[in-house]
């Protein structure tokens, strides 16, 4: 997979050189390109924004630099991801789908957002997904892009050493994950549930599933299937 990010804060993504994604890049599983939107401007001040038509507070990102940034990154296989509070909620299912794509371009808006014609133009050349991390407003798309790259990148085939470890995580089966424990068996007078020490694999699996249901009922009843 190749990922391109267009942003006015390219240094923000330096952290993607380390950890799991850093290793995936070293192994050639994921390629990453970070592009400074100001490199697609030609005025002395490298201007990327201007006042909104129709008035109103704040500034809007100009279409011209974005058009050139898209020209430099789009391919017929690209999925353009626009982080925006006005987007479709991001889910584990979306992360799984996007992890199978060949090329993602993240467009990090700032100010009051990107001129709408940029999104419309992008949609004439590639698939575009406007995605929200949640019902709250950030100062720009960079934090959301980082979170999505983490969620998507770890699902790209070959990135996680043991794919089985992905199957029992929260939201993978539509339920929240069960509680986990490790040594010591007793810590500050709190002991690990006896079933986990029993060696009875069926009893452990049943207990874990029940814990998933109980935690999901308590914390996220909206995720429960109707028959649970
Ligand atoms: N909620 C999201 S993804 C967002 C992007 C920019 N501001 O909020």
Coordinates of N, CA and C and ligand atoms in Angstrom, one line a residue:
X1 N 0.8 -1.2 0.0 CA 0.0 0.0 0.0 C 0.9 1.3 0.0
X2 N 0.4 2.3 -0.8 CA 1.1 3.6 -0.6 C 0.1 4.6 0.0
X3 N 0.6 5.4 0.9 CA -0.1 6.4 1.5 C 0.5 7.8 1.3
X4 N -0.3 8.7 0.8 CA 0.2 10.1 0.6 C -0.6 11.0 1.5
X5 N 0.1 12.0 2.1 CA -0.6 12.9 3.0 C -0.3 14.3 2.5
X6 N -1.3 15.1 2.3 CA -1.1 16.6 1.9 C -1.5 17.4 3.1
X7 N -0.6 18.3 3.6 CA -0.8 19.0 4.8 C 0.0 20.3 4.8
X8 N -0.3 21.3 5.7 CA 0.6 22.4 5.8 C 1.5 22.2 7.0
X9 N 1.4 21.1 7.7 CA 2.3 20.7 8.8 C 2.9 19.4 8.6
X10 N 3.8 19.2 7.6 CA 4.4 18.0 7.3 C 5.2 17.4 8.4
X11 N 5.8 18.2 9.2 CA 6.7 17.7 10.4 C 5.8 16.9 11.4
X12 N 4.5 17.2 11.3 CA 3.6 16.6 12.3 C 3.7 15.0 12.2
X13 N 4.0 14.6 10.9 CA 3.9 13.1 10.7 C 5.3 12.4 10.8
X14 N 6.3 13.1 11.4 CA 7.6 12.5 11.7 C 7.5 11.2 12.5
X15 N 6.5 11.2 13.3 CA 6.3 10.0 14.2 C 6.0 8.7 13.4
X16 N 5.6 8.9 12.2 CA 5.3 7.7 11.4 C 6.6 7.0 10.9
X17 N 7.7 7.5 11.3 CA 9.0 6.8 11.0 C 9.3 5.8 12.0
X18 N 8.5 5.8 13.2 CA 8.9 4.8 14.2 C 7.7 3.8 14.4
X19 N 7.9 3.0 15.4 CA 6.9 2.0 15.8 C 6.5 1.0 14.6
X20 N 5.3 0.5 14.7 CA 4.9 -0.6 13.8 C 4.9 -0.1 12.3
X21 N 4.4 1.1 12.1 CA 4.4 1.6 10.8 C 5.8 1.9 10.2
X22 N 6.6 2.3 11.1 CA 8.0 2.5 10.7 C 8.6 1.2 10.2
X23 N 8.3 0.1 10.9 CA 8.8 -1.2 10.5 C 8.2 -1.6 9.2
X24 N 6.9 -1.4 9.1 CA 6.2 -1.8 7.8 C 6.8 -1.0 6.6
X25 N 7.2 0.2 6.9 CA 7.8 1.0 5.8 C 9.2 0.4 5.5
X26 N 9.9 0.1 6.5 CA 11.3 -0.5 6.3 C 11.1 -1.8 5.5
X27 N 10.1 -2.6 5.7 CA 9.9 -3.8 5.1 C 9.2 -3.7 3.7
X28 N 8.9 -2.4 3.3 CA 8.3 -2.2 2.0 C 6.9 -2.5 1.9
X29 N 6.2 -2.8 3.0 CA 4.8 -3.2 3.0 C 4.0 -1.9 2.8
X30 N 4.4 -0.8 3.4 CA 3.7 0.5 3.3 C 4.7 1.5 2.8
X31 N 4.4 2.3 1.8 CA 5.2 3.4 1.4 C 4.4 4.7 1.8
X32 N 5.2 5.7 2.3 CA 4.5 6.9 2.8 C 5.2 8.1 2.1
X33 N 4.3 9.0 1.6 CA 4.7 10.3 1.1 C 4.0 11.4 1.9
X34 N 4.8 12.4 2.4 CA 4.2 13.5 3.1 C 4.5 14.8 2.3
X35 N 3.5 15.5 1.9 CA 3.6 16.7 1.0 C 3.2 17.9 1.7
X36 N 4.0 19.0 1.6 CA 3.7 20.3 2.1 C 2.8 21.0 1.1
X37 N 1.6 21.3 1.5 CA 0.7 22.0 0.5 C 1.3 23.3 0.0
X38 N 2.2 24.0 0.9 CA 2.8 25.3 0.5 C 3.8 25.1 -0.7
X39 N 4.2 23.8 -0.9 CA 5.1 23.6 -2.0 C 4.4 23.7 -3.4
X40 N 3.0 23.8 -3.3 CA 2.2 23.9 -4.5 C 1.7 25.3 -4.6
X41 N 2.4 26.3 -4.0 CA 2.0 27.7 -4.1 C 3.2 28.4 -4.8
X42 N 2.9 29.6 -5.4 CA 3.9 30.3 -6.1 C 4.1 31.8 -5.7
X43 N 3.3 32.2 -4.7 CA 3.5 33.6 -4.3 C 4.5 33.7 -3.2
X44 N 5.0 34.9 -2.9 CA 6.1 35.0 -1.9 C 5.8 34.5 -0.6
X45 N 4.5 34.6 -0.2 CA 4.1 34.2 1.2 C 3.6 32.8 1.2
X46 N 3.6 32.1 0.0 CA 3.2 30.7 0.0 C 1.8 30.6 0.6
X47 N 0.9 31.4 0.0 CA -0.5 31.5 0.6 C -1.4 30.3 0.3
X48 N -2.0 29.8 1.3 CA -2.9 28.6 1.1 C -4.3 28.9 1.4
X49 N -4.7 30.1 1.9 CA -6.0 30.4 2.3 C -6.5 31.7 1.9
X50 N -7.8 32.0 1.9 CA -8.3 33.3 1.6 C -9.7 33.4 2.3
X51 N -10.3 34.6 2.2 CA -11.5 34.9 2.8 C -12.7 34.1 2.1
X52 N -13.7 33.7 2.9 CA -14.8 33.0 2.3 C -15.8 33.8 1.5
X53 N -16.1 33.3 0.3 CA -17.2 33.9 -0.4 C -18.5 33.9 0.5
X54 N -19.3 34.9 0.4 CA -20.5 34.9 1.2 C -20.3 35.4 2.6
X55 N -19.0 35.7 2.9 CA -18.7 36.3 4.2 C -18.6 35.2 5.3
X56 N -18.5 35.6 6.6 CA -18.3 34.7 7.7 C -16.9 34.7 8.2
X57 N -16.8 34.1 9.4 CA -15.5 34.2 10.1 C -14.6 33.2 9.5
X58 N -13.3 33.4 9.8 CA -12.3 32.4 9.4 C -11.9 32.5 7.9
X59 N -11.0 31.6 7.5 CA -10.5 31.5 6.2 C -10.8 30.1 5.6
X60 N -10.8 30.1 4.2 CA -11.0 28.8 3.5 C -9.7 28.5 2.7
X61 N -9.4 27.2 2.6 CA -8.2 26.8 1.9 C -8.4 27.0 0.4
X62 N -7.5 27.7 -0.3 CA -7.6 28.0 -1.7 C -7.6 26.7 -2.6
X63 N -8.3 26.7 -3.7 CA -8.4 25.5 -4.5 C -7.1 25.2 -5.3
X64 N -6.4 26.3 -5.7 CA -5.3 26.1 -6.7 C -4.2 25.2 -6.1
X65 N -3.7 25.5 -4.9 CA -2.6 24.6 -4.4 C -3.1 23.1 -4.3
X66 N -4.3 23.0 -3.8 CA -4.9 21.6 -3.7 C -5.0 20.9 -5.0
X67 N -5.4 21.7 -6.0 CA -5.5 21.1 -7.4 C -4.1 20.5 -7.8
X68 N -3.1 21.3 -7.6 CA -1.7 20.8 -8.0 C -1.3 19.7 -7.1
X69 N -1.7 19.7 -5.8 CA -1.3 18.6 -4.9 C -1.9 17.3 -5.4
X70 N -3.2 17.4 -5.8 CA -3.9 16.2 -6.3 C -3.3 15.7 -7.6
X71 N -2.9 16.7 -8.5 CA -2.3 16.3 -9.7 C -1.0 15.5 -9.4
X72 N -0.3 15.9 -8.4 CA 1.0 15.2 -8.0 C 0.8 13.9 -7.4
X73 N -0.4 13.6 -6.9 CA -0.5 12.3 -6.1 C -1.6 11.3 -6.6
X74 N -2.6 11.8 -7.2 CA -3.7 10.9 -7.6 C -3.3 9.9 -8.7
X75 N -3.8 8.7 -8.5 CA -3.7 7.6 -9.6 C -5.1 7.1 -9.7
X76 N -5.4 6.3 -10.8 CA -6.7 5.7 -11.0 C -7.1 4.8 -9.8
X77 N -6.2 4.3 -9.0 CA -6.5 3.4 -7.9 C -6.7 4.1 -6.6
X78 N -6.5 5.5 -6.6 CA -6.5 6.2 -5.3 C -7.8 6.3 -4.6
X79 N -7.8 6.2 -3.3 CA -9.0 6.6 -2.5 C -8.5 7.8 -1.8
X80 N -9.2 8.9 -2.0 CA -8.9 10.2 -1.3 C -9.7 10.2 0.0
X81 N -9.0 10.4 1.1 CA -9.7 10.5 2.4 C -9.7 11.9 3.0
X82 N -10.9 12.4 3.2 CA -11.0 13.8 3.7 C -11.4 13.8 5.1
X83 N -10.6 14.0 6.1 CA -11.0 14.0 7.5 C -11.8 15.3 7.7
X84 N -13.1 15.1 8.2 CA -14.0 16.2 8.4 C -15.0 15.9 9.4
X85 N -15.4 16.8 10.3 CA -16.5 16.5 11.2 C -17.8 16.3 10.5
X86 N -17.9 16.7 9.2 CA -19.1 16.5 8.4 C -19.1 15.2 7.6
X87 N -18.1 14.3 8.0 CA -18.0 13.0 7.3 C -18.8 11.9 7.9
X88 N -18.6 10.7 7.3 CA -19.2 9.5 7.7 C -18.4 9.0 8.9
X89 N -19.0 8.5 10.0 CA -18.2 8.0 11.1 C -17.2 6.9 10.7
X90 N -16.0 7.1 11.2 CA -14.9 6.1 11.0 C -15.2 4.8 11.8
X91 N -15.1 3.7 11.3 CA -15.3 2.4 12.0 C -14.2 1.4 11.7
X92 N -14.2 0.4 12.5 CA -13.2 -0.7 12.3 C -13.5 -1.4 10.9
X93 N -14.7 -1.4 10.6 CA -15.1 -2.0 9.3 C -14.5 -1.2 8.1
X94 N -14.6 0.1 8.3 CA -14.0 1.0 7.3 C -12.5 0.9 7.2
X95 N -11.9 0.7 8.4 CA -10.4 0.5 8.5 C -10.0 -0.8 7.8
X96 N -10.8 -1.8 8.0 CA -10.6 -3.1 7.3 C -10.7 -2.9 5.8
X97 N -11.7 -2.3 5.3 CA -11.9 -2.0 3.9 C -10.7 -1.3 3.3
X98 N -10.4 -0.2 4.0 CA -9.3 0.7 3.4 C -7.9 0.1 3.5
X99 N -7.8 -0.9 4.4 CA -6.5 -1.6 4.5 C -6.2 -2.4 3.3
X100 N -7.2 -2.7 2.5 CA -7.0 -3.5 1.3 C -6.9 -2.7 0.0
X101 N -6.9 -1.4 0.2 CA -6.7 -0.5 -1.0 C -5.2 -0.4 -1.4
X102 N -4.9 0.0 -2.6 CA -3.6 0.1 -3.1 C -3.0 1.5 -2.7
X103 N -3.9 2.5 -2.7 CA -3.3 3.9 -2.6 C -4.3 4.8 -1.8
X104 N -3.9 5.4 -0.8 CA -4.7 6.3 0.0 C -4.1 7.7 -0.1
X105 N -4.8 8.8 -0.3 CA -4.4 10.1 -0.2 C -5.2 10.8 0.9
X106 N -4.5 11.3 1.9 CA -5.2 12.0 3.0 C -5.1 13.5 2.8
X107 N -6.2 14.2 2.7 CA -6.1 15.7 2.5 C -6.4 16.4 3.8
X108 N -5.4 17.0 4.4 CA -5.6 17.6 5.8 C -6.0 19.0 5.6
X109 N -7.2 19.3 5.9 CA -7.8 20.6 5.9 C -7.4 21.4 7.1
X110 N -7.4 22.7 7.0 CA -7.2 23.6 8.2 C -8.2 24.8 8.0
X111 N -8.1 25.7 9.0 CA -8.9 26.9 8.9 C -10.4 26.4 8.9
X112 N -11.2 27.0 8.1 CA -12.7 26.6 8.0 C -12.9 25.5 7.0
X113 N -11.8 24.9 6.5 CA -11.9 23.8 5.6 C -11.4 24.1 4.2
X114 N -11.5 23.2 3.3 CA -11.0 23.2 1.9 C -12.1 23.7 1.0
X115 N -11.8 24.5 0.0 CA -12.8 25.0 -1.0 C -13.5 23.7 -1.5
X116 N -14.9 23.7 -1.5 CA -15.6 22.5 -1.8 C -15.3 22.0 -3.2
X117 N -14.9 22.9 -4.1 CA -14.6 22.5 -5.5 C -13.5 21.5 -5.6
X118 N -12.6 21.6 -4.6 CA -11.4 20.6 -4.5 C -12.0 19.2 -4.3
X119 N -12.9 19.1 -3.4 CA -13.5 17.7 -3.1 C -14.3 17.2 -4.3
X120 N -15.0 18.2 -4.9 CA -15.8 17.8 -6.1 C -14.9 17.4 -7.3
X121 N -13.8 18.1 -7.4 CA -12.8 17.8 -8.5 C -12.2 16.5 -8.2
X122 N -11.8 16.3 -7.0 CA -11.1 15.0 -6.6 C -12.1 13.8 -7.0
X123 N -13.4 14.0 -6.7 CA -14.4 12.9 -6.9 C -14.5 12.7 -8.4
X124 N -14.1 13.6 -9.3 CA -14.2 13.4 -10.7 C -13.0 12.6 -11.2
X125 N -12.0 12.4 -10.3 CA -10.8 11.6 -10.7 C -10.6 10.4 -9.9
X126 N -11.2 10.3 -8.7 CA -10.9 9.2 -7.8 C -12.0 9.0 -6.9
X127 N -12.0 7.9 -6.1 CA -13.0 7.7 -5.1 C -12.6 8.6 -3.9
X128 N -13.7 9.3 -3.4 CA -13.4 10.2 -2.2 C -14.3 9.7 -1.1
X129 N -13.7 9.7 0.1 CA -14.4 9.3 1.3 C -14.2 10.4 2.4
X130 N -15.3 11.2 2.7 CA -15.2 12.2 3.7 C -15.6 11.5 5.1
X131 N -14.6 11.4 6.0 CA -14.7 10.6 7.2 C -14.5 11.4 8.4
X132 N -15.3 11.1 9.4 CA -15.2 11.8 10.7 C -14.7 10.8 11.8
X133 N -13.8 11.2 12.7 CA -13.5 10.4 13.8 C -14.5 10.5 14.9
X134 N -15.3 11.5 14.9 CA -16.3 11.7 16.0 C -17.0 13.1 15.9
X135 N -18.0 13.2 16.7 CA -18.7 14.5 16.7 C -18.1 15.5 17.5
X136 N -16.9 16.0 17.0 CA -16.2 17.1 17.7 C -15.3 17.7 16.6
X137 N -14.8 18.9 16.9 CA -14.1 19.6 15.9 C -12.6 19.8 16.3
X138 N -11.7 19.4 15.4 CA -10.3 19.6 15.6 C -9.8 20.8 14.9
X139 N -8.6 21.2 15.1 CA -8.1 22.4 14.4 C -7.8 22.1 12.9
X140 N -7.7 20.8 12.6 CA -7.3 20.4 11.3 C -7.4 18.9 11.1
X141 N -7.1 18.4 10.0 CA -7.2 17.0 9.7 C -6.1 16.2 10.1
X142 N -5.0 16.8 10.6 CA -3.7 16.0 10.8 C -3.9 14.9 11.9
X143 N -4.5 15.3 13.0 CA -4.7 14.3 14.2 C -5.6 13.2 13.7
X144 N -6.6 13.5 13.0 CA -7.5 12.5 12.5 C -6.8 11.6 11.5
X145 N -6.0 12.2 10.6 CA -5.3 11.4 9.7 C -4.3 10.4 10.3
X146 N -3.6 10.9 11.4 CA -2.7 10.0 12.1 C -3.5 8.9 12.7
X147 N -4.6 9.1 13.3 CA -5.4 8.0 13.9 C -5.9 7.0 12.9
X148 N -6.3 7.5 11.8 CA -6.8 6.6 10.7 C -5.7 5.8 10.1
X149 N -4.5 6.4 9.9 CA -3.4 5.7 9.4 C -3.0 4.6 10.3
X150 N -3.0 4.9 11.6 CA -2.7 3.8 12.6 C -3.7 2.7 12.5
X151 N -5.0 3.0 12.5 CA -6.1 2.0 12.5 C -6.0 1.2 11.2
X152 N -5.8 1.9 10.1 CA -5.7 1.2 8.8 C -4.4 0.4 8.6
X153 N -3.3 1.1 8.9 CA -2.0 0.5 8.7 C -1.8 -0.8 9.4
X154 N -2.3 -0.9 10.6 CA -2.1 -2.2 11.4 C -2.9 -3.3 10.8
X155 N -3.8 -3.0 9.9 CA -4.6 -4.1 9.3 C -4.1 -4.5 7.9
X156 N -3.2 -3.7 7.4 CA -2.6 -4.0 6.1 C -1.9 -5.4 6.2
X157 N -2.3 -6.3 5.3 CA -1.7 -7.7 5.3 C -0.2 -7.6 5.4
X158 N 0.3 -8.4 6.4 CA 1.8 -8.5 6.6 C 2.4 -7.5 7.6
X159 N 1.6 -6.5 8.1 CA 2.1 -5.5 9.0 C 2.2 -6.1 10.4
X160 N 1.0 -6.7 10.8 CA 1.0 -7.4 12.2 C 1.6 -8.8 12.0
X161 N 2.5 -9.2 12.9 CA 3.2 -10.5 12.7 C 2.2 -11.6 12.9
X162 N 1.3 -11.5 13.9 CA 0.3 -12.6 14.2 C -1.1 -12.1 13.9
X163 N -1.6 -12.3 12.7 CA -2.9 -11.7 12.3 C -4.0 -12.2 13.3
X164 N -3.8 -13.4 14.0 CA -4.8 -13.9 14.9 C -5.1 -12.9 16.0
X165 N -4.1 -12.1 16.4 CA -4.2 -11.2 17.5 C -5.2 -10.1 17.1
X166 N -5.5 -10.0 15.8 CA -6.5 -8.9 15.4 C -7.9 -9.3 15.6
X167 N -8.1 -10.6 15.7 CA -9.5 -11.1 15.6 C -10.3 -10.9 16.9
X168 N -9.6 -10.8 18.0 CA -10.4 -10.7 19.3 C -10.3 -9.3 19.8
X169 N -10.1 -8.3 19.0 CA -10.0 -6.9 19.5 C -11.4 -6.3 19.5
X170 N -11.5 -5.2 20.2 CA -12.8 -4.5 20.2 C -13.2 -4.2 18.8
X171 N -14.5 -4.4 18.6 CA -15.1 -4.0 17.3 C -14.8 -5.0 16.2
X172 N -13.9 -5.9 16.3 CA -13.6 -6.8 15.2 C -14.8 -7.7 15.0
X173 N -15.4 -8.2 16.1 CA -16.6 -9.1 15.9 C -17.9 -8.3 16.3
X174 N -17.8 -7.0 16.3 CA -18.9 -6.2 16.6 C -19.2 -6.1 18.1
X175 N -18.2 -6.6 19.0 CA -18.4 -6.5 20.4 C -17.1 -5.9 21.0
X176 N -17.2 -5.4 22.2 CA -16.0 -4.8 22.8 C -15.1 -6.0 23.3
X177 N -13.8 -5.8 23.5 CA -13.0 -6.9 23.8 C -13.1 -7.3 25.3
X178 N -12.8 -8.5 25.6 CA -12.8 -9.0 27.0 C -11.6 -8.4 27.8
X179 N -11.7 -8.4 29.1 CA -10.6 -7.9 29.9 C -9.4 -8.9 29.8
X180 N -8.2 -8.4 29.9 CA -6.9 -9.2 29.8 C -6.2 -9.1 31.1
X181 N -5.4 -10.2 31.4 CA -4.6 -10.2 32.6 C -3.3 -10.9 32.3
X182 N -2.2 -10.6 33.1 CA -1.0 -11.3 33.0 C -0.4 -11.5 34.4
X183 N 0.8 -12.1 34.5 CA 1.4 -12.3 35.8 C 1.7 -10.9 36.5
X184 N 1.6 -10.9 37.8 CA 1.4 -12.0 38.8 C 0.0 -12.4 38.9
X185 N -0.3 -13.5 39.4 CA -1.8 -14.0 39.5 C -2.5 -13.2 40.5
X186 N -1.8 -12.6 41.5 CA -2.4 -11.7 42.5 C -1.6 -10.4 42.6
X187 N -2.2 -9.3 42.5 CA -1.5 -8.0 42.6 C -2.4 -7.0 43.3
X188 N -1.8 -6.5 44.4 CA -2.5 -5.6 45.3 C -3.8 -6.1 45.7
X189 N -3.8 -7.4 46.2 CA -4.9 -8.1 46.7 C -6.0 -8.3 45.6
X190 N -5.6 -8.2 44.3 CA -6.6 -8.5 43.2 C -6.1 -9.7 42.5
X191 N -6.9 -10.7 42.3 CA -6.5 -11.9 41.7 C -7.1 -12.1 40.3
X192 N -6.4 -12.8 39.4 CA -6.9 -13.1 38.1 C -8.0 -14.1 38.2
X193 N -9.1 -13.9 37.4 CA -10.3 -14.8 37.5 C -9.8 -16.3 37.4
X194 N -10.3 -17.1 38.3 CA -9.9 -18.5 38.3 C -9.9 -19.2 37.0
X195 N -11.0 -18.9 36.2 CA -11.2 -19.7 34.9 C -10.0 -19.5 34.0
X196 N -9.3 -18.4 34.1 CA -8.1 -18.2 33.2 C -6.9 -19.0 33.6
X197 N -7.0 -19.5 34.9 CA -5.8 -20.3 35.4 C -6.2 -21.8 35.3
X198 N -7.4 -22.1 34.7 CA -7.9 -23.5 34.8 C -7.3 -24.4 33.7
X199 N -6.9 -23.8 32.6 CA -6.4 -24.6 31.5 C -7.5 -25.2 30.7
X200 N -8.8 -24.9 31.1 CA -10.0 -25.4 30.4 C -10.3 -24.4 29.2
X201 N -9.8 -24.8 28.0 CA -9.9 -23.8 26.9 C -11.3 -23.4 26.6
X202 N -12.3 -24.4 26.7 CA -13.6 -24.1 26.3 C -14.2 -23.2 27.4
X203 N -14.0 -23.5 28.6 CA -14.5 -22.6 29.7 C -13.9 -21.2 29.6
X204 N -12.6 -21.1 29.2 CA -12.0 -19.8 29.0 C -12.6 -19.0 27.9
X205 N -12.9 -19.7 26.7 CA -13.5 -19.1 25.6 C -14.9 -18.6 25.9
X206 N -15.7 -19.5 26.6 CA -17.0 -19.1 27.0 C -17.0 -17.9 27.9
X207 N -16.1 -17.9 28.9 CA -16.0 -16.8 29.8 C -15.6 -15.5 29.1
X208 N -14.7 -15.5 28.2 CA -14.3 -14.4 27.4 C -15.4 -13.8 26.6
X209 N -16.2 -14.7 26.0 CA -17.3 -14.2 25.1 C -18.4 -13.5 26.0
X210 N -18.6 -14.2 27.2 CA -19.6 -13.6 28.1 C -19.1 -12.2 28.6
X211 N -17.8 -12.1 28.8 CA -17.2 -10.8 29.3 C -17.4 -9.7 28.1
X212 N -17.2 -10.2 26.9 CA -17.4 -9.3 25.8 C -18.9 -8.8 25.8
X213 N -19.8 -9.7 25.9 CA -21.2 -9.3 25.9 C -21.6 -8.4 27.1
X214 N -21.0 -8.7 28.2 CA -21.4 -7.9 29.4 C -20.8 -6.5 29.3
X215 N -19.5 -6.4 28.8 CA -18.9 -5.1 28.7 C -19.6 -4.3 27.6
X216 N -20.0 -4.9 26.5 CA -20.7 -4.2 25.4 C -22.1 -3.8 25.9
X217 N -22.8 -4.6 26.6 CA -24.1 -4.2 27.1 C -24.0 -3.0 28.0
X218 N -22.9 -3.0 28.9 CA -22.7 -1.9 29.8 C -22.2 -0.6 29.2
X219 N -21.3 -0.7 28.2 CA -20.6 0.5 27.7 C -21.1 0.9 26.4
X220 N -21.5 -0.1 25.5 CA -21.9 0.3 24.1 C -23.1 -0.6 23.7
X221 N -24.3 -0.4 24.4 CA -25.4 -1.2 24.0 C -25.8 -1.0 22.6
X222 N -25.5 0.1 22.0 CA -25.8 0.3 20.6 C -25.1 -0.6 19.6
X223 N -24.1 -1.3 20.1 CA -23.3 -2.2 19.2 C -24.0 -3.6 19.3
X224 N -24.8 -3.9 20.3 CA -25.3 -5.2 20.4 C -26.3 -5.6 19.3
X225 N -26.1 -6.8 18.8 CA -27.1 -7.3 17.8 C -28.5 -7.4 18.5
X226 N -29.6 -7.4 17.8 CA -30.9 -7.3 18.4 C -31.2 -8.5 19.3
X227 N -30.5 -9.7 19.0 CA -30.9 -10.9 19.8 C -30.0 -11.0 21.0
X228 N -29.2 -10.0 21.4 CA -28.4 -10.1 22.6 C -28.8 -9.2 23.7
Ligands
LIG1 N1 -14.0 15.1 13.6 C1 -13.0 15.2 12.7 S1 -12.4 13.9 11.8 C2 -12.4 16.5 12.4 C3 -11.5 16.8 11.4 C4 -11.3 18.2 11.6 N2 -12.0 18.6 12.6 O1 -12.7 17.6 13.1

